[in-house]
Amino acid sequence: MGCRSNGLSEYWAVGVMGCRNSGLSMYWAVGIMVVGLMGCNENIHAISLNGPHELSIFMISSSEQSGYANYSQFSISDENSKYMLRISGYSGSAGDAFNHNAAIQNGQKFTTKDQDNDNYYSGNCAVQFEGGWWFNACHNAFLNGDSGNNGRKWYPWADKVTYSVMMIRQTI
């Protein structure tokens, strides 16, 4: 979900098997422990099998505003189901970009350049926006992009996100 290292998150095998990135904005935190392999959908799926989890996202926009989005329920399915995103229970200051208007991403399958699972009939969102993600047609939330024009965003809160940390933890 947050893996972006020289375009590696653009391809299915990397999304499944994982990648490494030393940038702080590219790590999953589980509880208080930071996991070095992140963006690895198979690992995130395995973690979410251990019971209910919540997701917390902290972001800084290009205008240096900070915002957050918390979801009380978070999981992704297995590879056979294309790592479908299940997310609900929003609270926060940045808005619920995953469930905003026509480009709702909750319930979407993970899309990469070589696995087009989105609902964009004119092309592949991962090709257009240069990164793998749970695209619909195409997105309001996208935190796997580069820092260019097709970069990270959390609409309507910020068209450009310069920093993001995504954390999951098991709920009791």
mmCIF file with all atom_site columns, C-alpha atoms in Angstrom:
data_model
loop_
_atom_site.group_PDB
_atom_site.id
_atom_site.type_symbol
_atom_site.label_atom_id
_atom_site.label_alt_id
_atom_site.label_comp_id
_atom_site.label_asym_id
_atom_site.label_entity_id
_atom_site.label_seq_id
_atom_site.pdbx_PDB_ins_code
_atom_site.Cartn_x
_atom_site.Cartn_y
_atom_site.Cartn_z
_atom_site.occupancy
_atom_site.B_iso_or_equiv
_atom_site.pdbx_formal_charge
_atom_site.auth_seq_id
_atom_site.auth_comp_id
_atom_site.auth_asym_id
_atom_site.auth_atom_id
_atom_site.pdbx_PDB_model_num
ATOM 1   C CA . MET A 1 1   ? 0.000   0.000   0.000   1.00 0.00 ? 1   MET A CA 1
ATOM 2   C CA . GLY A 1 2   ? 2.770   2.476   0.421   1.00 0.00 ? 2   GLY A CA 1
ATOM 3   C CA . CYS A 1 3   ? 5.595   0.900   -1.500  1.00 0.00 ? 3   CYS A CA 1
ATOM 4   C CA . ARG A 1 4   ? 7.188   3.234   -4.029  1.00 0.00 ? 4   ARG A CA 1
ATOM 5   C CA . SER A 1 5   ? 10.831  2.664   -4.875  1.00 0.00 ? 5   SER A CA 1
ATOM 6   C CA . ASN A 1 6   ? 12.006  3.657   -8.351  1.00 0.00 ? 6   ASN A CA 1
ATOM 7   C CA . GLY A 1 7   ? 8.786   2.452   -9.937  1.00 0.00 ? 7   GLY A CA 1
ATOM 8   C CA . LEU A 1 8   ? 8.884   -1.002  -8.350  1.00 0.00 ? 8   LEU A CA 1
ATOM 9   C CA . SER A 1 9   ? 5.325   -0.821  -7.041  1.00 0.00 ? 9   SER A CA 1
ATOM 10  C CA . GLU A 1 10  ? 4.121   -0.620  -10.618 1.00 0.00 ? 10  GLU A CA 1
ATOM 11  C CA . TYR A 1 11  ? 4.387   -4.397  -11.166 1.00 0.00 ? 11  TYR A CA 1
ATOM 12  C CA . TRP A 1 12  ? 2.342   -7.258  -9.706  1.00 0.00 ? 12  TRP A CA 1
ATOM 13  C CA . ALA A 1 13  ? 5.231   -9.500  -8.589  1.00 0.00 ? 13  ALA A CA 1
ATOM 14  C CA . VAL A 1 14  ? 6.699   -6.710  -6.474  1.00 0.00 ? 14  VAL A CA 1
ATOM 15  C CA . GLY A 1 15  ? 3.322   -5.876  -4.946  1.00 0.00 ? 15  GLY A CA 1
ATOM 16  C CA . VAL A 1 16  ? 2.889   -9.529  -4.043  1.00 0.00 ? 16  VAL A CA 1
ATOM 17  C CA . MET A 1 17  ? 6.416   -10.238 -2.828  1.00 0.00 ? 17  MET A CA 1
ATOM 18  C CA . GLY A 1 18  ? 7.319   -6.818  -1.439  1.00 0.00 ? 18  GLY A CA 1
ATOM 19  C CA . CYS A 1 19  ? 10.081  -4.280  -1.801  1.00 0.00 ? 19  CYS A CA 1
ATOM 20  C CA . ARG A 1 20  ? 12.352  -2.229  0.383   1.00 0.00 ? 20  ARG A CA 1
ATOM 21  C CA . ASN A 1 21  ? 12.663  1.513   0.667   1.00 0.00 ? 21  ASN A CA 1
ATOM 22  C CA . SER A 1 22  ? 14.654  3.470   3.217   1.00 0.00 ? 22  SER A CA 1
ATOM 23  C CA . GLY A 1 23  ? 12.388  6.548   3.106   1.00 0.00 ? 23  GLY A CA 1
ATOM 24  C CA . LEU A 1 24  ? 10.331  6.963   6.268   1.00 0.00 ? 24  LEU A CA 1
ATOM 25  C CA . SER A 1 25  ? 7.207   7.695   4.262   1.00 0.00 ? 25  SER A CA 1
ATOM 26  C CA . MET A 1 26  ? 7.383   4.195   2.823   1.00 0.00 ? 26  MET A CA 1
ATOM 27  C CA . TYR A 1 27  ? 7.042   1.966   5.886   1.00 0.00 ? 27  TYR A CA 1
ATOM 28  C CA . TRP A 1 28  ? 4.127   0.117   7.391   1.00 0.00 ? 28  TRP A CA 1
ATOM 29  C CA . ALA A 1 29  ? 4.036   0.251   11.136  1.00 0.00 ? 29  ALA A CA 1
ATOM 30  C CA . VAL A 1 30  ? 2.342   -2.574  12.965  1.00 0.00 ? 30  VAL A CA 1
ATOM 31  C CA . GLY A 1 31  ? 1.572   -1.432  16.479  1.00 0.00 ? 31  GLY A CA 1
ATOM 32  C CA . ILE A 1 32  ? 4.774   0.384   17.284  1.00 0.00 ? 32  ILE A CA 1
ATOM 33  C CA . MET A 1 33  ? 7.056   -1.938  15.331  1.00 0.00 ? 33  MET A CA 1
ATOM 34  C CA . VAL A 1 34  ? 8.139   -0.783  11.885  1.00 0.00 ? 34  VAL A CA 1
ATOM 35  C CA . VAL A 1 35  ? 8.205   -3.573  9.327   1.00 0.00 ? 35  VAL A CA 1
ATOM 36  C CA . GLY A 1 36  ? 11.024  -3.342  6.769   1.00 0.00 ? 36  GLY A CA 1
ATOM 37  C CA . LEU A 1 37  ? 9.167   -5.188  4.025   1.00 0.00 ? 37  LEU A CA 1
ATOM 38  C CA . MET A 1 38  ? 6.250   -3.030  3.185   1.00 0.00 ? 38  MET A CA 1
ATOM 39  C CA . GLY A 1 39  ? 3.939   -2.608  0.306   1.00 0.00 ? 39  GLY A CA 1
ATOM 40  C CA . CYS A 1 40  ? 3.992   -6.369  0.289   1.00 0.00 ? 40  CYS A CA 1
ATOM 41  C CA . ASN A 1 41  ? 0.338   -7.223  -0.199  1.00 0.00 ? 41  ASN A CA 1
ATOM 42  C CA . GLU A 1 42  ? 0.857   -10.858 0.765   1.00 0.00 ? 42  GLU A CA 1
ATOM 43  C CA . ASN A 1 43  ? 2.407   -9.858  4.108   1.00 0.00 ? 43  ASN A CA 1
ATOM 44  C CA . ILE A 1 44  ? -0.305  -7.291  4.795   1.00 0.00 ? 44  ILE A CA 1
ATOM 45  C CA . HIS A 1 45  ? -2.968  -9.878  3.971   1.00 0.00 ? 45  HIS A CA 1
ATOM 46  C CA . ALA A 1 46  ? -1.316  -12.370 6.353   1.00 0.00 ? 46  ALA A CA 1
ATOM 47  C CA . ILE A 1 47  ? -1.206  -9.762  9.128   1.00 0.00 ? 47  ILE A CA 1
ATOM 48  C CA . SER A 1 48  ? -4.883  -8.966  8.658   1.00 0.00 ? 48  SER A CA 1
ATOM 49  C CA . LEU A 1 49  ? -5.795  -12.658 9.137   1.00 0.00 ? 49  LEU A CA 1
ATOM 50  C CA . ASN A 1 50  ? -4.842  -12.392 12.817  1.00 0.00 ? 50  ASN A CA 1
ATOM 51  C CA . GLY A 1 51  ? -8.092  -10.606 13.678  1.00 0.00 ? 51  GLY A CA 1
ATOM 52  C CA . PRO A 1 52  ? -9.587  -7.170  13.058  1.00 0.00 ? 52  PRO A CA 1
ATOM 53  C CA . HIS A 1 53  ? -7.229  -4.307  12.266  1.00 0.00 ? 53  HIS A CA 1
ATOM 54  C CA . GLU A 1 54  ? -7.429  -0.562  11.978  1.00 0.00 ? 54  GLU A CA 1
ATOM 55  C CA . LEU A 1 55  ? -5.530  1.738   9.628   1.00 0.00 ? 55  LEU A CA 1
ATOM 56  C CA . SER A 1 56  ? -4.121  5.160   10.449  1.00 0.00 ? 56  SER A CA 1
ATOM 57  C CA . ILE A 1 57  ? -2.649  7.442   7.790   1.00 0.00 ? 57  ILE A CA 1
ATOM 58  C CA . PHE A 1 58  ? -0.694  10.611  8.561   1.00 0.00 ? 58  PHE A CA 1
ATOM 59  C CA . MET A 1 59  ? 0.027   12.984  5.668   1.00 0.00 ? 59  MET A CA 1
ATOM 60  C CA . ILE A 1 60  ? 1.652   16.322  4.908   1.00 0.00 ? 60  ILE A CA 1
ATOM 61  C CA . SER A 1 61  ? 0.463   18.248  1.856   1.00 0.00 ? 61  SER A CA 1
ATOM 62  C CA . SER A 1 62  ? 2.576   20.304  -0.548  1.00 0.00 ? 62  SER A CA 1
ATOM 63  C CA . SER A 1 63  ? 1.247   23.395  1.273   1.00 0.00 ? 63  SER A CA 1
ATOM 64  C CA . GLU A 1 64  ? 2.768   21.959  4.500   1.00 0.00 ? 64  GLU A CA 1
ATOM 65  C CA . GLN A 1 65  ? -0.585  21.213  6.123   1.00 0.00 ? 65  GLN A CA 1
ATOM 66  C CA . SER A 1 66  ? -0.846  18.022  8.151   1.00 0.00 ? 66  SER A CA 1
ATOM 67  C CA . GLY A 1 67  ? -3.839  15.724  8.083   1.00 0.00 ? 67  GLY A CA 1
ATOM 68  C CA . TYR A 1 68  ? -4.834  12.249  9.114   1.00 0.00 ? 68  TYR A CA 1
ATOM 69  C CA . ALA A 1 69  ? -7.343  9.575   8.230   1.00 0.00 ? 69  ALA A CA 1
ATOM 70  C CA . ASN A 1 70  ? -8.199  6.735   10.578  1.00 0.00 ? 70  ASN A CA 1
ATOM 71  C CA . TYR A 1 71  ? -10.243 3.674   9.631   1.00 0.00 ? 71  TYR A CA 1
ATOM 72  C CA . SER A 1 72  ? -11.538 1.429   12.402  1.00 0.00 ? 72  SER A CA 1
ATOM 73  C CA . GLN A 1 73  ? -11.790 -1.561  10.039  1.00 0.00 ? 73  GLN A CA 1
ATOM 74  C CA . PHE A 1 74  ? -9.107  -2.504  7.502   1.00 0.00 ? 74  PHE A CA 1
ATOM 75  C CA . SER A 1 75  ? -8.195  -5.656  5.596   1.00 0.00 ? 75  SER A CA 1
ATOM 76  C CA . ILE A 1 76  ? -7.057  -6.833  2.195   1.00 0.00 ? 76  ILE A CA 1
ATOM 77  C CA . SER A 1 77  ? -7.949  -10.170 0.640   1.00 0.00 ? 77  SER A CA 1
ATOM 78  C CA . ASP A 1 78  ? -5.557  -12.800 -0.730  1.00 0.00 ? 78  ASP A CA 1
ATOM 79  C CA . GLU A 1 79  ? -3.903  -12.913 -4.153  1.00 0.00 ? 79  GLU A CA 1
ATOM 80  C CA . ASN A 1 80  ? -6.707  -15.034 -5.654  1.00 0.00 ? 80  ASN A CA 1
ATOM 81  C CA . SER A 1 81  ? -9.063  -12.129 -4.914  1.00 0.00 ? 81  SER A CA 1
ATOM 82  C CA . LYS A 1 82  ? -6.484  -9.622  -6.229  1.00 0.00 ? 82  LYS A CA 1
ATOM 83  C CA . TYR A 1 83  ? -5.850  -8.118  -2.756  1.00 0.00 ? 83  TYR A CA 1
ATOM 84  C CA . MET A 1 84  ? -9.254  -6.442  -2.561  1.00 0.00 ? 84  MET A CA 1
ATOM 85  C CA . LEU A 1 85  ? -9.347  -3.513  -0.133  1.00 0.00 ? 85  LEU A CA 1
ATOM 86  C CA . ARG A 1 86  ? -11.936 -3.510  2.653   1.00 0.00 ? 86  ARG A CA 1
ATOM 87  C CA . ILE A 1 87  ? -11.996 -0.338  4.711   1.00 0.00 ? 87  ILE A CA 1
ATOM 88  C CA . SER A 1 88  ? -14.617 1.463   6.824   1.00 0.00 ? 88  SER A CA 1
ATOM 89  C CA . GLY A 1 89  ? -15.167 3.493   9.968   1.00 0.00 ? 89  GLY A CA 1
ATOM 90  C CA . TYR A 1 90  ? -13.484 6.748   8.917   1.00 0.00 ? 90  TYR A CA 1
ATOM 91  C CA . SER A 1 91  ? -12.528 9.520   11.339  1.00 0.00 ? 91  SER A CA 1
ATOM 92  C CA . GLY A 1 92  ? -9.949  12.254  10.900  1.00 0.00 ? 92  GLY A CA 1
ATOM 93  C CA . SER A 1 93  ? -9.082  15.658  9.478   1.00 0.00 ? 93  SER A CA 1
ATOM 94  C CA . ALA A 1 94  ? -8.188  14.789  5.867   1.00 0.00 ? 94  ALA A CA 1
ATOM 95  C CA . GLY A 1 95  ? -11.520 13.397  4.686   1.00 0.00 ? 95  GLY A CA 1
ATOM 96  C CA . ASP A 1 96  ? -12.472 9.899   3.589   1.00 0.00 ? 96  ASP A CA 1
ATOM 97  C CA . ALA A 1 97  ? -10.769 9.781   0.190   1.00 0.00 ? 97  ALA A CA 1
ATOM 98  C CA . PHE A 1 98  ? -11.178 5.990   -0.101  1.00 0.00 ? 98  PHE A CA 1
ATOM 99  C CA . ASN A 1 99  ? -14.972 6.357   -0.094  1.00 0.00 ? 99  ASN A CA 1
ATOM 100 C CA . HIS A 1 100 ? -15.380 9.740   -1.811  1.00 0.00 ? 100 HIS A CA 1
ATOM 101 C CA . ASN A 1 101 ? -17.943 10.187  -4.621  1.00 0.00 ? 101 ASN A CA 1
ATOM 102 C CA . ALA A 1 102 ? -17.732 8.244   -7.895  1.00 0.00 ? 102 ALA A CA 1
ATOM 103 C CA . ALA A 1 103 ? -14.182 6.935   -7.456  1.00 0.00 ? 103 ALA A CA 1
ATOM 104 C CA . ILE A 1 104 ? -14.882 4.857   -4.339  1.00 0.00 ? 104 ILE A CA 1
ATOM 105 C CA . GLN A 1 105 ? -11.868 2.637   -3.744  1.00 0.00 ? 105 GLN A CA 1
ATOM 106 C CA . ASN A 1 106 ? -13.274 0.511   -0.937  1.00 0.00 ? 106 ASN A CA 1
ATOM 107 C CA . GLY A 1 107 ? -13.880 -2.956  -2.416  1.00 0.00 ? 107 GLY A CA 1
ATOM 108 C CA . GLN A 1 108 ? -11.433 -2.399  -5.277  1.00 0.00 ? 108 GLN A CA 1
ATOM 109 C CA . LYS A 1 109 ? -8.810  -4.903  -6.372  1.00 0.00 ? 109 LYS A CA 1
ATOM 110 C CA . PHE A 1 110 ? -5.122  -3.977  -6.509  1.00 0.00 ? 110 PHE A CA 1
ATOM 111 C CA . THR A 1 111 ? -3.983  -2.806  -9.962  1.00 0.00 ? 111 THR A CA 1
ATOM 112 C CA . THR A 1 112 ? -0.455  -2.687  -11.383 1.00 0.00 ? 112 THR A CA 1
ATOM 113 C CA . LYS A 1 113 ? 0.921   -2.048  -14.871 1.00 0.00 ? 113 LYS A CA 1
ATOM 114 C CA . ASP A 1 114 ? 0.757   -5.753  -15.661 1.00 0.00 ? 114 ASP A CA 1
ATOM 115 C CA . GLN A 1 115 ? -2.487  -6.571  -13.746 1.00 0.00 ? 115 GLN A CA 1
ATOM 116 C CA . ASP A 1 116 ? -5.283  -4.198  -14.774 1.00 0.00 ? 116 ASP A CA 1
ATOM 117 C CA . ASN A 1 117 ? -8.021  -4.760  -12.176 1.00 0.00 ? 117 ASN A CA 1
ATOM 118 C CA . ASP A 1 118 ? -9.479  -1.245  -12.105 1.00 0.00 ? 118 ASP A CA 1
ATOM 119 C CA . ASN A 1 119 ? -12.759 0.029   -13.559 1.00 0.00 ? 119 ASN A CA 1
ATOM 120 C CA . TYR A 1 120 ? -11.134 2.557   -15.897 1.00 0.00 ? 120 TYR A CA 1
ATOM 121 C CA . TYR A 1 121 ? -12.349 1.461   -19.317 1.00 0.00 ? 121 TYR A CA 1
ATOM 122 C CA . SER A 1 122 ? -10.086 3.851   -21.241 1.00 0.00 ? 122 SER A CA 1
ATOM 123 C CA . GLY A 1 123 ? -6.869  2.344   -19.916 1.00 0.00 ? 123 GLY A CA 1
ATOM 124 C CA . ASN A 1 124 ? -4.945  1.213   -16.860 1.00 0.00 ? 124 ASN A CA 1
ATOM 125 C CA . CYS A 1 125 ? -4.758  3.609   -13.912 1.00 0.00 ? 125 CYS A CA 1
ATOM 126 C CA . ALA A 1 126 ? -1.434  2.121   -12.736 1.00 0.00 ? 126 ALA A CA 1
ATOM 127 C CA . VAL A 1 127 ? 0.098   2.979   -16.120 1.00 0.00 ? 127 VAL A CA 1
ATOM 128 C CA . GLN A 1 128 ? -1.394  6.466   -16.166 1.00 0.00 ? 128 GLN A CA 1
ATOM 129 C CA . PHE A 1 129 ? -0.438  7.307   -12.575 1.00 0.00 ? 129 PHE A CA 1
ATOM 130 C CA . GLU A 1 130 ? 2.807   5.300   -12.415 1.00 0.00 ? 130 GLU A CA 1
ATOM 131 C CA . GLY A 1 131 ? 2.188   3.094   -9.408  1.00 0.00 ? 131 GLY A CA 1
ATOM 132 C CA . GLY A 1 132 ? 0.168   0.184   -8.088  1.00 0.00 ? 132 GLY A CA 1
ATOM 133 C CA . TRP A 1 133 ? -2.926  0.884   -5.959  1.00 0.00 ? 133 TRP A CA 1
ATOM 134 C CA . TRP A 1 134 ? -6.570  0.047   -5.325  1.00 0.00 ? 134 TRP A CA 1
ATOM 135 C CA . PHE A 1 135 ? -7.804  2.061   -8.281  1.00 0.00 ? 135 PHE A CA 1
ATOM 136 C CA . ASN A 1 136 ? -11.425 2.417   -9.293  1.00 0.00 ? 136 ASN A CA 1
ATOM 137 C CA . ALA A 1 137 ? -11.661 4.800   -12.255 1.00 0.00 ? 137 ALA A CA 1
ATOM 138 C CA . CYS A 1 138 ? -9.060  6.014   -11.180 1.00 0.00 ? 138 CYS A CA 1
ATOM 139 C CA . HIS A 1 139 ? -8.717  7.467   -7.653  1.00 0.00 ? 139 HIS A CA 1
ATOM 140 C CA . ASN A 1 140 ? -9.263  10.029  -4.933  1.00 0.00 ? 140 ASN A CA 1
ATOM 141 C CA . ALA A 1 141 ? -6.713  8.416   -2.640  1.00 0.00 ? 141 ALA A CA 1
ATOM 142 C CA . PHE A 1 142 ? -3.295  7.498   -4.056  1.00 0.00 ? 142 PHE A CA 1
ATOM 143 C CA . LEU A 1 143 ? -0.182  7.344   -1.891  1.00 0.00 ? 143 LEU A CA 1
ATOM 144 C CA . ASN A 1 144 ? 2.064   5.198   -4.121  1.00 0.00 ? 144 ASN A CA 1
ATOM 145 C CA . GLY A 1 145 ? 2.837   7.816   -6.754  1.00 0.00 ? 145 GLY A CA 1
ATOM 146 C CA . ASP A 1 146 ? 6.057   9.692   -7.306  1.00 0.00 ? 146 ASP A CA 1
ATOM 147 C CA . SER A 1 147 ? 6.474   13.358  -6.445  1.00 0.00 ? 147 SER A CA 1
ATOM 148 C CA . GLY A 1 148 ? 5.604   14.608  -9.957  1.00 0.00 ? 148 GLY A CA 1
ATOM 149 C CA . ASN A 1 149 ? 2.271   15.590  -11.471 1.00 0.00 ? 149 ASN A CA 1
ATOM 150 C CA . ASN A 1 150 ? 0.941   12.033  -11.124 1.00 0.00 ? 150 ASN A CA 1
ATOM 151 C CA . GLY A 1 151 ? 2.103   11.864  -7.534  1.00 0.00 ? 151 GLY A CA 1
ATOM 152 C CA . ARG A 1 152 ? 0.487   11.161  -4.230  1.00 0.00 ? 152 ARG A CA 1
ATOM 153 C CA . LYS A 1 153 ? -2.883  12.745  -3.441  1.00 0.00 ? 153 LYS A CA 1
ATOM 154 C CA . TRP A 1 154 ? -5.724  12.555  -0.942  1.00 0.00 ? 154 TRP A CA 1
ATOM 155 C CA . TYR A 1 155 ? -8.722  14.265  -2.541  1.00 0.00 ? 155 TYR A CA 1
ATOM 156 C CA . PRO A 1 156 ? -10.374 16.580  -1.682  1.00 0.00 ? 156 PRO A CA 1
ATOM 157 C CA . TRP A 1 157 ? -7.964  17.396  1.169   1.00 0.00 ? 157 TRP A CA 1
ATOM 158 C CA . ALA A 1 158 ? -4.777  17.659  -0.940  1.00 0.00 ? 158 ALA A CA 1
ATOM 159 C CA . ASP A 1 159 ? -4.003  17.299  -4.642  1.00 0.00 ? 159 ASP A CA 1
ATOM 160 C CA . LYS A 1 160 ? -0.359  16.736  -3.674  1.00 0.00 ? 160 LYS A CA 1
ATOM 161 C CA . VAL A 1 161 ? 0.832   14.809  -0.638  1.00 0.00 ? 161 VAL A CA 1
ATOM 162 C CA . THR A 1 162 ? 4.564   15.112  0.012   1.00 0.00 ? 162 THR A CA 1
ATOM 163 C CA . TYR A 1 163 ? 4.813   12.779  3.014   1.00 0.00 ? 163 TYR A CA 1
ATOM 164 C CA . SER A 1 164 ? 2.693   9.902   4.258   1.00 0.00 ? 164 SER A CA 1
ATOM 165 C CA . VAL A 1 165 ? 2.907   7.169   6.862   1.00 0.00 ? 165 VAL A CA 1
ATOM 166 C CA . MET A 1 166 ? 0.423   4.306   6.871   1.00 0.00 ? 166 MET A CA 1
ATOM 167 C CA . MET A 1 167 ? 0.098   2.283   10.069  1.00 0.00 ? 167 MET A CA 1
ATOM 168 C CA . ILE A 1 168 ? -1.983  -0.762  10.900  1.00 0.00 ? 168 ILE A CA 1
ATOM 169 C CA . ARG A 1 169 ? -2.614  -2.372  14.241  1.00 0.00 ? 169 ARG A CA 1
ATOM 170 C CA . GLN A 1 170 ? -4.775  -5.112  15.558  1.00 0.00 ? 170 GLN A CA 1
ATOM 171 C CA . THR A 1 171 ? -7.894  -3.997  17.400  1.00 0.00 ? 171 THR A CA 1
ATOM 172 C CA . ILE A 1 172 ? -8.994  -5.618  20.610  1.00 0.00 ? 172 ILE A CA 1
#
